[in-house]
Each structure stands twice: as C-alpha cells, then as structure tokens.
Amino acid sequence: MKKILVADDQPMILTAISRHLSKAGYEVIEAENGLLAINKFDIEKPDAVVTDLLMPQASGLDVIAHVRTKNQETPILVLSTIGNDSVIVEAFKSGADDYVRKPFVPKDLLSRIKELF
C-alpha cells in the first residue's frame, strides 16, 4: 500500500483529501502545518507528498525543499488556492511534480496522484 503525506492547515480540506485517498487504497499521514509535514516526512518516509503552499510554521515551499534534500524521487503534488503564475513556477522550480488548484474535484485529484507513480 502506497503511503501519502498530506499537509494542509484547513481541517475540512485535510479530512476530505484523506478520506478520498483512503477510499482509493492509500495509507494517509496527515499534517496540519508545514513543520509537522517536515517532521512526519522524516519519520514516516511516505511514497508521495500532497502539500498546500500557505501554511503556518513552514510553507509548502519549505516542505518541498525539505523533501528534495532528503529524496529527489518522492513525487510532490501542490494543492493550493494560489493561482499566481510566479508562485506556481517557484513551486515547480523548488521540486514540485504537479500543481492542482483549489477547489478541486476529488476524482481529478486522485487521477493526478495516480499519474505521479
């Protein structure tokens, strides 16, 4: 079973993503902020990361940078309300593999996650 770390500071979104991924057969590790995501990445060694960009204590860009220093191969999907092209480009330059805008369609998100593997 693939393990996915999901980082989002909005409890409703975190729960919704977790529920959809679990139903699809993934093991989900939740992180309510960027610092927890960084710590849980080191402990849990997930197969992929889904992260928001704007979070307290550490941003999604911080999460991406940390993951990339530890593992160049771990797929990273950014899920954010930010649609600014420069931020999207920065996320990709930092090491993100895909970018999905909120609000998202769960079926589309699952499809994009499957493509990462």
Short mmCIF file of C-alpha atoms in Angstrom, two decimals:
data_model
loop_
_atom_site.label_atom_id
_atom_site.label_comp_id
_atom_site.label_asym_id
_atom_site.label_seq_id
_atom_site.Cartn_x
_atom_site.Cartn_y
_atom_site.Cartn_z
CA MET A 1 0.00 0.00 0.00
CA LYS A 2 1.41 3.40 -1.02
CA LYS A 3 1.78 5.93 1.80
CA ILE A 4 0.92 9.59 1.10
CA LEU A 5 1.70 12.54 3.36
CA VAL A 6 -1.00 15.22 3.09
CA ALA A 7 -0.24 18.69 4.50
CA ASP A 8 -2.97 21.31 4.73
CA ASP A 9 -3.86 23.72 7.52
CA GLN A 10 -7.58 23.69 6.69
CA PRO A 11 -9.11 20.79 8.68
CA MET A 12 -12.05 20.28 6.30
CA ILE A 13 -9.80 20.01 3.25
CA LEU A 14 -7.31 17.77 5.07
CA THR A 15 -10.11 15.42 6.12
CA ALA A 16 -11.68 15.37 2.64
CA ILE A 17 -8.38 14.58 0.90
CA SER A 18 -7.56 11.91 3.47
CA ARG A 19 -10.95 10.28 3.08
CA HIS A 20 -10.72 10.15 -0.72
CA LEU A 21 -7.17 8.81 -0.69
CA SER A 22 -8.02 6.17 1.92
CA LYS A 23 -11.02 5.01 -0.12
CA ALA A 24 -8.69 4.71 -3.12
CA GLY A 25 -6.44 2.36 -1.14
CA TYR A 26 -3.68 4.70 0.04
CA GLU A 27 -2.34 4.95 3.57
CA VAL A 28 -2.60 8.61 4.60
CA ILE A 29 -0.42 10.56 7.01
CA GLU A 30 -1.92 13.92 7.94
CA ALA A 31 -0.06 17.11 8.83
CA GLU A 32 -1.88 20.27 9.92
CA ASN A 33 1.02 22.59 9.14
CA GLY A 34 4.31 22.68 7.27
CA LEU A 35 6.54 21.94 10.26
CA LEU A 36 4.55 18.82 11.11
CA ALA A 37 4.77 17.78 7.45
CA ILE A 38 8.55 18.09 7.51
CA ASN A 39 8.79 16.07 10.74
CA LYS A 40 6.36 13.40 9.56
CA PHE A 41 8.18 13.08 6.24
CA ASP A 42 11.38 12.19 8.09
CA ILE A 43 9.64 9.70 10.39
CA GLU A 44 7.10 8.08 8.06
CA LYS A 45 9.06 8.05 4.77
CA PRO A 46 5.95 8.42 2.55
CA ASP A 47 5.83 7.40 -1.10
CA ALA A 48 4.38 10.79 -2.12
CA VAL A 49 3.54 14.22 -0.68
CA VAL A 50 0.49 16.42 -1.26
CA THR A 51 1.01 19.88 0.20
CA ASP A 52 -0.72 23.22 0.42
CA LEU A 53 1.51 26.27 -0.04
CA LEU A 54 0.22 28.70 2.59
CA MET A 55 0.53 27.05 6.00
CA PRO A 56 1.71 28.17 9.43
CA GLN A 57 5.15 27.36 10.87
CA ALA A 58 6.56 26.31 7.48
CA SER A 59 5.22 26.91 3.98
CA GLY A 60 4.59 24.35 1.29
CA LEU A 61 7.73 25.62 -0.42
CA ASP A 62 9.65 24.76 2.77
CA VAL A 63 8.10 21.29 2.70
CA ILE A 64 9.09 20.82 -0.96
CA ALA A 65 12.66 21.98 -0.28
CA HIS A 66 12.99 19.61 2.68
CA VAL A 67 11.64 16.64 0.76
CA ARG A 68 14.01 17.34 -2.12
CA THR A 69 17.03 17.48 0.20
CA LYS A 70 16.08 14.06 1.56
CA ASN A 71 14.79 12.33 -1.58
CA GLN A 72 14.81 13.51 -5.19
CA GLU A 73 12.42 10.76 -6.28
CA THR A 74 9.44 11.33 -3.96
CA PRO A 75 6.54 12.69 -6.03
CA ILE A 76 5.19 16.02 -4.77
CA LEU A 77 1.81 17.46 -5.70
CA VAL A 78 0.98 21.03 -4.67
CA LEU A 79 -2.67 21.73 -3.89
CA SER A 80 -3.34 25.43 -3.41
CA THR A 81 -5.71 28.34 -3.93
CA ILE A 82 -2.81 30.44 -5.19
CA GLY A 83 -3.12 30.81 -8.93
CA ASN A 84 -0.32 33.33 -9.38
CA ASP A 85 1.96 32.16 -12.18
CA SER A 86 5.15 33.20 -10.40
CA VAL A 87 4.23 31.14 -7.33
CA ILE A 88 3.38 28.13 -9.50
CA VAL A 89 6.71 28.46 -11.31
CA GLU A 90 8.52 28.75 -7.97
CA ALA A 91 6.81 25.58 -6.73
CA PHE A 92 7.99 23.69 -9.82
CA LYS A 93 11.50 25.14 -9.55
CA SER A 94 11.59 24.01 -5.91
CA GLY A 95 10.82 20.46 -6.97
CA ALA A 96 7.05 20.02 -7.23
CA ASP A 97 5.92 17.48 -9.81
CA ASP A 98 2.34 18.69 -10.25
CA TYR A 99 0.07 21.56 -9.21
CA VAL A 100 -3.69 21.42 -8.62
CA ARG A 101 -5.78 24.47 -7.81
CA LYS A 102 -8.35 24.51 -5.03
CA PRO A 103 -11.23 23.95 -5.19
CA PHE A 104 -10.58 20.57 -6.76
CA VAL A 105 -12.67 17.67 -7.99
CA PRO A 106 -11.75 14.59 -5.90
CA LYS A 107 -11.77 12.27 -8.91
CA ASP A 108 -9.36 14.60 -10.75
CA LEU A 109 -7.06 14.80 -7.72
CA LEU A 110 -6.93 11.00 -7.45
CA SER A 111 -6.15 10.75 -11.15
CA ARG A 112 -3.28 13.24 -10.84
CA ILE A 113 -1.90 11.37 -7.81
CA LYS A 114 -2.01 8.05 -9.68
CA GLU A 115 -0.05 9.67 -12.52
CA LEU A 116 2.75 10.56 -10.08
CA PHE A 117 3.51 6.89 -9.50
#
